[in-house]
Coordinates of C-alpha atoms in Angstrom, one line a residue:
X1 CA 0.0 0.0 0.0
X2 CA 1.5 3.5 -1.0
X3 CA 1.2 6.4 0.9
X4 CA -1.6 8.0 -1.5
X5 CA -3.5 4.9 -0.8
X6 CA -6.2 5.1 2.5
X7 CA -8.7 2.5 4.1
X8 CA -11.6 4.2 2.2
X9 CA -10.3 3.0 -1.0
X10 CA -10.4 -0.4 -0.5
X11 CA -14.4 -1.8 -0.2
X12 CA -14.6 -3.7 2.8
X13 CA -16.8 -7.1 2.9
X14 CA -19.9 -7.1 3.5
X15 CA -21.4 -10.4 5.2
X16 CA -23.7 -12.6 2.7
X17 CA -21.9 -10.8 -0.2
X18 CA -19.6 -12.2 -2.5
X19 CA -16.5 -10.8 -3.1
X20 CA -15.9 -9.1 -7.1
X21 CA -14.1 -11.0 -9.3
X22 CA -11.3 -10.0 -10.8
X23 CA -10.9 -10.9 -14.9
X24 CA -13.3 -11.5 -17.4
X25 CA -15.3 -12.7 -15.2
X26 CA -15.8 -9.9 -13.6
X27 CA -18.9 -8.9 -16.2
X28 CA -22.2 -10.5 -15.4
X29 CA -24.2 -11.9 -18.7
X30 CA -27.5 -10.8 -19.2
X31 CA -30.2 -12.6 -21.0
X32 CA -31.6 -11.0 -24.1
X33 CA -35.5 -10.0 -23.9
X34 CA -37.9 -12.9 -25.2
X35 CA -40.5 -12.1 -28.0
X36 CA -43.2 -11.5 -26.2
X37 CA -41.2 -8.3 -24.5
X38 CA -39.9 -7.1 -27.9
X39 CA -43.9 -7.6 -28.8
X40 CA -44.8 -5.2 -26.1
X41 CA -42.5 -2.8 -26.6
X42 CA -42.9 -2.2 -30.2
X43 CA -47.0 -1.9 -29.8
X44 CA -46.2 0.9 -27.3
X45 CA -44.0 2.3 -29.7
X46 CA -45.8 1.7 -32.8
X47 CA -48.8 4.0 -31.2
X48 CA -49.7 6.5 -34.0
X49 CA -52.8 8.0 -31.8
X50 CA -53.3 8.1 -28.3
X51 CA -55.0 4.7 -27.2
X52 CA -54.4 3.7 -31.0
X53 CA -52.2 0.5 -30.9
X54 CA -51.2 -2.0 -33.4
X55 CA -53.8 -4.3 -31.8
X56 CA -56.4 -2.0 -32.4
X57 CA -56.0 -1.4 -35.8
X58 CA -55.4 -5.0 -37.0
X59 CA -58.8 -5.7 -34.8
X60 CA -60.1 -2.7 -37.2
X61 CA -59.0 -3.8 -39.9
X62 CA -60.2 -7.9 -39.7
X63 CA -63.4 -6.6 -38.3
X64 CA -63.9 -4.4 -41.6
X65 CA -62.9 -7.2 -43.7
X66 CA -65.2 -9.5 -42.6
X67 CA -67.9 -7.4 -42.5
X68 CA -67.9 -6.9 -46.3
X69 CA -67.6 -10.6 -46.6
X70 CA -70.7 -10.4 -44.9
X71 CA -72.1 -8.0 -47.6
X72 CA -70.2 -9.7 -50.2
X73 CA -72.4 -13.4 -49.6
X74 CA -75.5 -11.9 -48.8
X75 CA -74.9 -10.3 -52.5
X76 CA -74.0 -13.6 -53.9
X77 CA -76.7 -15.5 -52.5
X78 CA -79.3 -13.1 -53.5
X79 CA -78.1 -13.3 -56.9
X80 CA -77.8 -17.1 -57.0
X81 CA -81.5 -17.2 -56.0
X82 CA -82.3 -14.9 -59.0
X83 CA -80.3 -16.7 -61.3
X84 CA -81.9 -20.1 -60.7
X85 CA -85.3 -18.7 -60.2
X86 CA -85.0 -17.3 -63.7
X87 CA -83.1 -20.0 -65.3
X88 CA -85.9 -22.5 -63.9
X89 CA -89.1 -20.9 -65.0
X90 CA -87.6 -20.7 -68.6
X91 CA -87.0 -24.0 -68.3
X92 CA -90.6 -25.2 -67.4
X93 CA -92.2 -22.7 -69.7
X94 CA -90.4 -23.9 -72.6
X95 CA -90.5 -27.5 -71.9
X96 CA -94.4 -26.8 -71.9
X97 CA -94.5 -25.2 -74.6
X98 CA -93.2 -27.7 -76.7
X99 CA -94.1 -30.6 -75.2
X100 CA -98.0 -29.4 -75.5
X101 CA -97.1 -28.7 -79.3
X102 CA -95.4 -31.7 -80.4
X103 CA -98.2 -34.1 -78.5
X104 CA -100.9 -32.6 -80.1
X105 CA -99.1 -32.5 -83.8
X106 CA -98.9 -36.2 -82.7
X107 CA -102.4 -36.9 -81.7
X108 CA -103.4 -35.5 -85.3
X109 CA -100.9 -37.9 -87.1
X110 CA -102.0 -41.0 -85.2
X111 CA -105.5 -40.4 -85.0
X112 CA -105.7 -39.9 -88.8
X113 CA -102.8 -42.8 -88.8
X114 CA -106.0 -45.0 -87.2
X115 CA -108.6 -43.4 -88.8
X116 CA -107.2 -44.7 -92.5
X117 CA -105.5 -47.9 -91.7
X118 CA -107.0 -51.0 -93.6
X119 CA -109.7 -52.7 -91.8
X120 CA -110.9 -50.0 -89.3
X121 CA -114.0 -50.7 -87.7
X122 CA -116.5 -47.9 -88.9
X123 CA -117.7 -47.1 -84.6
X124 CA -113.8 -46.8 -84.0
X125 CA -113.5 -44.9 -87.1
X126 CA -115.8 -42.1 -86.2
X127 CA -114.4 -42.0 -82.3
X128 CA -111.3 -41.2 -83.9
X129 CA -112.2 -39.1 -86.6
X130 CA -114.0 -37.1 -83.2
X131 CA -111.5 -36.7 -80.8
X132 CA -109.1 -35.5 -84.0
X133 CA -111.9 -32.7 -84.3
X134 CA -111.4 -31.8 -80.8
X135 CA -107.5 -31.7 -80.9
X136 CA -107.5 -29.7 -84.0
X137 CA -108.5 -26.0 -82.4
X138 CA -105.4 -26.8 -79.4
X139 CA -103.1 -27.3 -81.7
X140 CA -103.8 -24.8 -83.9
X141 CA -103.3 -22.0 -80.9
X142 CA -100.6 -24.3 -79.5
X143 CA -98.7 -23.5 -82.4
X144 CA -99.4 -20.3 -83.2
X145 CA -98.3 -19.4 -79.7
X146 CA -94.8 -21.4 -80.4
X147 CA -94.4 -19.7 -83.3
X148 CA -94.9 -16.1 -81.6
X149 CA -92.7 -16.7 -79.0
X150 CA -90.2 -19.4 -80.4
X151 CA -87.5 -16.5 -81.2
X152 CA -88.2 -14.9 -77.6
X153 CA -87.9 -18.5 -76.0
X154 CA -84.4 -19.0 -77.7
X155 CA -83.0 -16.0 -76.4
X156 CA -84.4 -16.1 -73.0
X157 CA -82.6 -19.5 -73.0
X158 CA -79.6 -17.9 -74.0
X159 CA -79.7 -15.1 -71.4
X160 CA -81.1 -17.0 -68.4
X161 CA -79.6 -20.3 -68.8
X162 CA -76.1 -20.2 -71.1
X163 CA -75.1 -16.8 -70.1
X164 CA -76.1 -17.5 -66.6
X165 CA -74.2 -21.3 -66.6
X166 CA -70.9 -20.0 -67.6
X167 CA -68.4 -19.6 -64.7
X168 CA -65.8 -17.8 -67.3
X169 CA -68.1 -15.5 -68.7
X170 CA -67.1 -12.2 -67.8
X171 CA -70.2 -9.5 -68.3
X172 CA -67.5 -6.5 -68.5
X173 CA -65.9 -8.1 -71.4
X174 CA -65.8 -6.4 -75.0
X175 CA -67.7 -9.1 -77.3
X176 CA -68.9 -9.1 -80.6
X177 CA -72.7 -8.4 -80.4
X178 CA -73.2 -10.6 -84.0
X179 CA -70.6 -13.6 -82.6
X180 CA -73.4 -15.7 -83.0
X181 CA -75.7 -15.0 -86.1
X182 CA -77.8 -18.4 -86.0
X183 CA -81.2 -18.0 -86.4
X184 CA -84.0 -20.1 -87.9
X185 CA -83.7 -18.2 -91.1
X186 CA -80.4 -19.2 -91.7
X187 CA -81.2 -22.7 -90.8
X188 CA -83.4 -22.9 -93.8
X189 CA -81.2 -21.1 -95.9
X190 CA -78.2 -23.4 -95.1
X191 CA -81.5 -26.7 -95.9
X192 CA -80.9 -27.7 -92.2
X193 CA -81.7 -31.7 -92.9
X194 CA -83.6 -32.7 -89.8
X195 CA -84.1 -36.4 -90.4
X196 CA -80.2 -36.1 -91.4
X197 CA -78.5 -38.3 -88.2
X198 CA -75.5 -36.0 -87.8
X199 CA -77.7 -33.2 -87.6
X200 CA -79.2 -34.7 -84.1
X201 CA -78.0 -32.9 -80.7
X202 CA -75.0 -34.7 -79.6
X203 CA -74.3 -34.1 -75.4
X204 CA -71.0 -35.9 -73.8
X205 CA -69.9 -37.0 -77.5
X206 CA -66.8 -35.3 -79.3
X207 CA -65.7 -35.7 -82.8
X208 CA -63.0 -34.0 -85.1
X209 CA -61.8 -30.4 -84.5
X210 CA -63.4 -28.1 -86.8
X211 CA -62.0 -26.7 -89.8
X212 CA -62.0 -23.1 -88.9
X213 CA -59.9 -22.5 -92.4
X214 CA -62.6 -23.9 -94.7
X215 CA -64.3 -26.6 -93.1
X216 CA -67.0 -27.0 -96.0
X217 CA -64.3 -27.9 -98.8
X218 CA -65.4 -30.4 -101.3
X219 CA -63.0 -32.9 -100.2
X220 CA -63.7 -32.4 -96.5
X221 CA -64.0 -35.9 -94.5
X222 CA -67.6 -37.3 -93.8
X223 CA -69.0 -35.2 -90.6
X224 CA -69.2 -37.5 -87.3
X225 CA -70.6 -37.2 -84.6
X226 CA -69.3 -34.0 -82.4
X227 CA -70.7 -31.4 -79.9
X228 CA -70.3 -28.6 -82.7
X229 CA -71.1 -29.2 -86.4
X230 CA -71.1 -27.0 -89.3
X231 CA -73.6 -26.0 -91.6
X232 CA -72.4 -25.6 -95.5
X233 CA -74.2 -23.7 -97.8
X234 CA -73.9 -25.8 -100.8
X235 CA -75.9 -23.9 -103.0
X236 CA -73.6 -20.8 -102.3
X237 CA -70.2 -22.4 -101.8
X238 CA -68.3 -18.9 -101.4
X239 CA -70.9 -18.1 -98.4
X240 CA -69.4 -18.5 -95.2
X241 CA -70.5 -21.8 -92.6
X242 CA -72.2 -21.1 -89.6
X243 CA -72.0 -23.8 -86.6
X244 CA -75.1 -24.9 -84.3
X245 CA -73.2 -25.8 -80.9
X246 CA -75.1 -28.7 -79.1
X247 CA -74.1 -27.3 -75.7
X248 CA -76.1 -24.2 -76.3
X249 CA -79.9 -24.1 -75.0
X250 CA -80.1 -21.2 -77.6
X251 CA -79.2 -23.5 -80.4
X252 CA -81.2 -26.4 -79.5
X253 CA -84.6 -24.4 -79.3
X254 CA -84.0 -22.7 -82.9
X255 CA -83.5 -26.1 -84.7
X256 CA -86.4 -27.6 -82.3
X257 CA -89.2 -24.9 -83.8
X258 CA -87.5 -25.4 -87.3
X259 CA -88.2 -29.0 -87.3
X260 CA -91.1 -29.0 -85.5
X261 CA -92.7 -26.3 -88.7
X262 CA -90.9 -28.9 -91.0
X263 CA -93.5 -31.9 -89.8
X264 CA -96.0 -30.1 -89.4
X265 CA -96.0 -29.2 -93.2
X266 CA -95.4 -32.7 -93.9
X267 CA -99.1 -34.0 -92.2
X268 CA -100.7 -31.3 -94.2
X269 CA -103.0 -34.1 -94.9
X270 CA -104.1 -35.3 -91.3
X271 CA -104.2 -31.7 -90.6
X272 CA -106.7 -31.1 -93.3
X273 CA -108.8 -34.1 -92.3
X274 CA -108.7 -33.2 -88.2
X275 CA -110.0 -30.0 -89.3
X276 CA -113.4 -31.7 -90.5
X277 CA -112.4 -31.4 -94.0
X278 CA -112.6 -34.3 -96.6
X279 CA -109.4 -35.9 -98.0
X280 CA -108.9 -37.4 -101.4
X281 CA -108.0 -40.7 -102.0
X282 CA -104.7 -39.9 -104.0
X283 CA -103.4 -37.6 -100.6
X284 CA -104.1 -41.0 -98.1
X285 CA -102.4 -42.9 -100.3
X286 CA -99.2 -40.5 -100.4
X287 CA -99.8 -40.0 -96.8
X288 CA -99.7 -43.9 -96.0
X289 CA -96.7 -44.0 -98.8
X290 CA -94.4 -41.7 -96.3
X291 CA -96.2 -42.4 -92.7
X292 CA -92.9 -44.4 -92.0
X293 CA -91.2 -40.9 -92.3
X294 CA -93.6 -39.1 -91.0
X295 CA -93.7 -41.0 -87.6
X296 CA -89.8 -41.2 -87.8
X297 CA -89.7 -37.1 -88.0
X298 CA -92.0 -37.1 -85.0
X299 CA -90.1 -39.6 -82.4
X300 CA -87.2 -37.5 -83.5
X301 CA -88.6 -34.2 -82.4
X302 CA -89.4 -35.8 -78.8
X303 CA -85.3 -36.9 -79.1
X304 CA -84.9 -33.6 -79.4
X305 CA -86.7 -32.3 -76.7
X306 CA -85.1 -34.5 -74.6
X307 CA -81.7 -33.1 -75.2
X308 CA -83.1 -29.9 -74.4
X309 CA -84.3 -31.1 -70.7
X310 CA -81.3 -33.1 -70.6
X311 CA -78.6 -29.9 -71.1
X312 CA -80.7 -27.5 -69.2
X313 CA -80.8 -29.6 -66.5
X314 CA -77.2 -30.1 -66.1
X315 CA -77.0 -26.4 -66.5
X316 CA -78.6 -25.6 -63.6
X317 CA -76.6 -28.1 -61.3
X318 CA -73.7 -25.4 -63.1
X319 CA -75.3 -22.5 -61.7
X320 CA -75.6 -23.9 -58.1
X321 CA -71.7 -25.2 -58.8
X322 CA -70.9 -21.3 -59.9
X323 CA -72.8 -20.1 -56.3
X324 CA -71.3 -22.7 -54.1
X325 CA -70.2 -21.3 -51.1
X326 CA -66.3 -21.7 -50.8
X327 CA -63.9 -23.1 -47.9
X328 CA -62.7 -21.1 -45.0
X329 CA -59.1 -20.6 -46.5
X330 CA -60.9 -18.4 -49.3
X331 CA -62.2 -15.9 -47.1
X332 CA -58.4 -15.4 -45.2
X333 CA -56.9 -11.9 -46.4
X334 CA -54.8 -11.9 -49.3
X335 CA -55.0 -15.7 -49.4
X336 CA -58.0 -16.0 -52.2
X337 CA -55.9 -13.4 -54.3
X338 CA -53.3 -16.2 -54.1
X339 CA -55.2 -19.0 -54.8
X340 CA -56.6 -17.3 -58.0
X341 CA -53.3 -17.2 -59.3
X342 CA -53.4 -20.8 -60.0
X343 CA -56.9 -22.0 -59.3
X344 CA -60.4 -21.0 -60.2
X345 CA -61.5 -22.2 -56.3
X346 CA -61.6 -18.9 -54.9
X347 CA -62.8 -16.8 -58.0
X348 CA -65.1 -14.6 -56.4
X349 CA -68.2 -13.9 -58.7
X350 CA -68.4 -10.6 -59.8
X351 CA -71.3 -7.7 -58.1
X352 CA -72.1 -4.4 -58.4

């Protein structure tokens, strides 16, 4: 000890107190602070209001978000009511429609059928020739109401059940009003063959590509059996094809009223006789010349109001697939946005 050196200097021990290390060791470690500390402090600093922490504004903000998810499915279910509701009435008023055409078009064919066949007994004769009377007024303003509304029908089936069908369809795109120009016109300018066998809906069956380039050449391949098939105008072979799509509603109606006005020109004879008019011998005998034809013209009609129920039908389990409601993960933030990246599962559908 030197002379500048006192008692005071030097820390005396204290009992139950260790003495200080000398060395490295002399430094005490101290533990870092865990997560939920660095948490804490960071909401306290990240206050950008008074009382307004990060809590509160990611509690805002989820509540906000949920709350137009709220709006959002009310929205969609309101409009997958209307949808269906539409798309079903159309359905069963055009089912009707033609269904209560087409049997009575029969009855008149079979009746008179009955009436003429070889061997009738006179009594049953008469009871036919009677209850063809009676169908003959029903039919007439059976069909005159098919052919009022058969244009409005087709279009309605467009709007209400292919339009409303189709998950891709995007109502905000820019289309071509005139991308599809078939009408029943153009069916008979094109001589739509309706006892032809490829011209018969097709649904679940697919055939050759079409070709777009000139898919009426001369030297084309035979046409088989596909979903879409083109109609050639032969008479006018520089006029361009136009193609009846068997997974359109639309499509299906316009060739259905088209063939329906083809057999009912070709029973112009039972028609005239229903009506309580007399029939010459020379018009049976043509009549019972073609009544294999005739009655295979007819079974075809109901095959193609078949198809009709058949597609619309699975159209509307599309528009309750298009309205299903989606999983949990869709509704997360940000999450569906990814998902639609590479899946269609969480395409919202669009509102106003």
């Amino acid at each position: 000890m030197t002379s500048h050196e006192t008692s005071a200097d030097i820390p005396a021990a204290m009992p139950g107190r260790p003495e200080a290390v000398s060395g490295a060791g002399a430094q005490t470690a101290t533990a870092p602070p865990g997560f939920w500390a660095r948490f804490l402090d960071w909401n306290q600093k990240l206050s950008v209001v008074k009382n307004l922490t990060f809590i509160t504004i990611a509690t805002g903000f989820l509540g906000g978000y949920f709350q137009y998810l709220s709006a959002y499915d009310a929205k969609v279910s309101a409009l997958a009511e209307a949808d269906m509701k539409a798309a079903t009435e159309t359905f069963v008023t055009i089912s009707n429609a033609y269904a209560e055409a087409q049997m009575l078009q029969e009855l008149i064919f079979y009746n008179f059928a009955a009436a003429t066949a070889a061997g009738v007994d006179p009594g049953d004769k008469a009871l036919t020739t009677k209850a063809a009377n009676e169908t003959f007024a029903p039919y007439t303003k059976a069909r005159m109401a098919l052919r009022q509304n058969s244009s409005i029908f087709a279009h309605k089936a467009e709007i209400y059940i292919d339009w409303a069908s189709d998950r891709g369809r995007d109502p905000d795109a820019p289309r071509v009003l005139d991308q599809d120009p078939l009408n029943e016109a153009l069916l008979g300018t094109y001589d739509f063959d309706c006892d032809a066998e490829a011209n018969m809906p097709r649904l679940g069956v697919t055939g050759p590509a079409l070709d777009e380039a000139d898919p009426c050449r001369a030297d084309a391949p035979p046409a088989q059996p596909a979903q879409r098939i083109n109609l050639c105008a032969r008479r006018e072979p520089g006029r361009r094809p136009v193609t009846i799509d068997w997974q359109s509603a639309k499509h299906h109606l316009l060739t259905m009223h088209f063939c329906f006005e083809q057999s009912h020109r070709q029973i112009s004879t039972a028609r005239v006789w229903a009506s309580s008019n007399t029939v010459g011998d020379d018009r049976v005998k043509a009549f019972r010349n073609d009544e294999a034809r005739y009655r295979a013209a007819l079974d075809k009609q109901v095959v193609r109001l078949n198809a009709f129920m058949r597609l619309t039908m699975a159209r509307l389990e599309s528009i309750r697939v298009k309205y299903r409601p989606s999983g949990f993960l869709c509704h997360l933030p940000l999450l569906r946005d990814a998902v639609g990246l590479f899946s269609r599962e969480c395409t919202p559908v669009r509102v106003s």
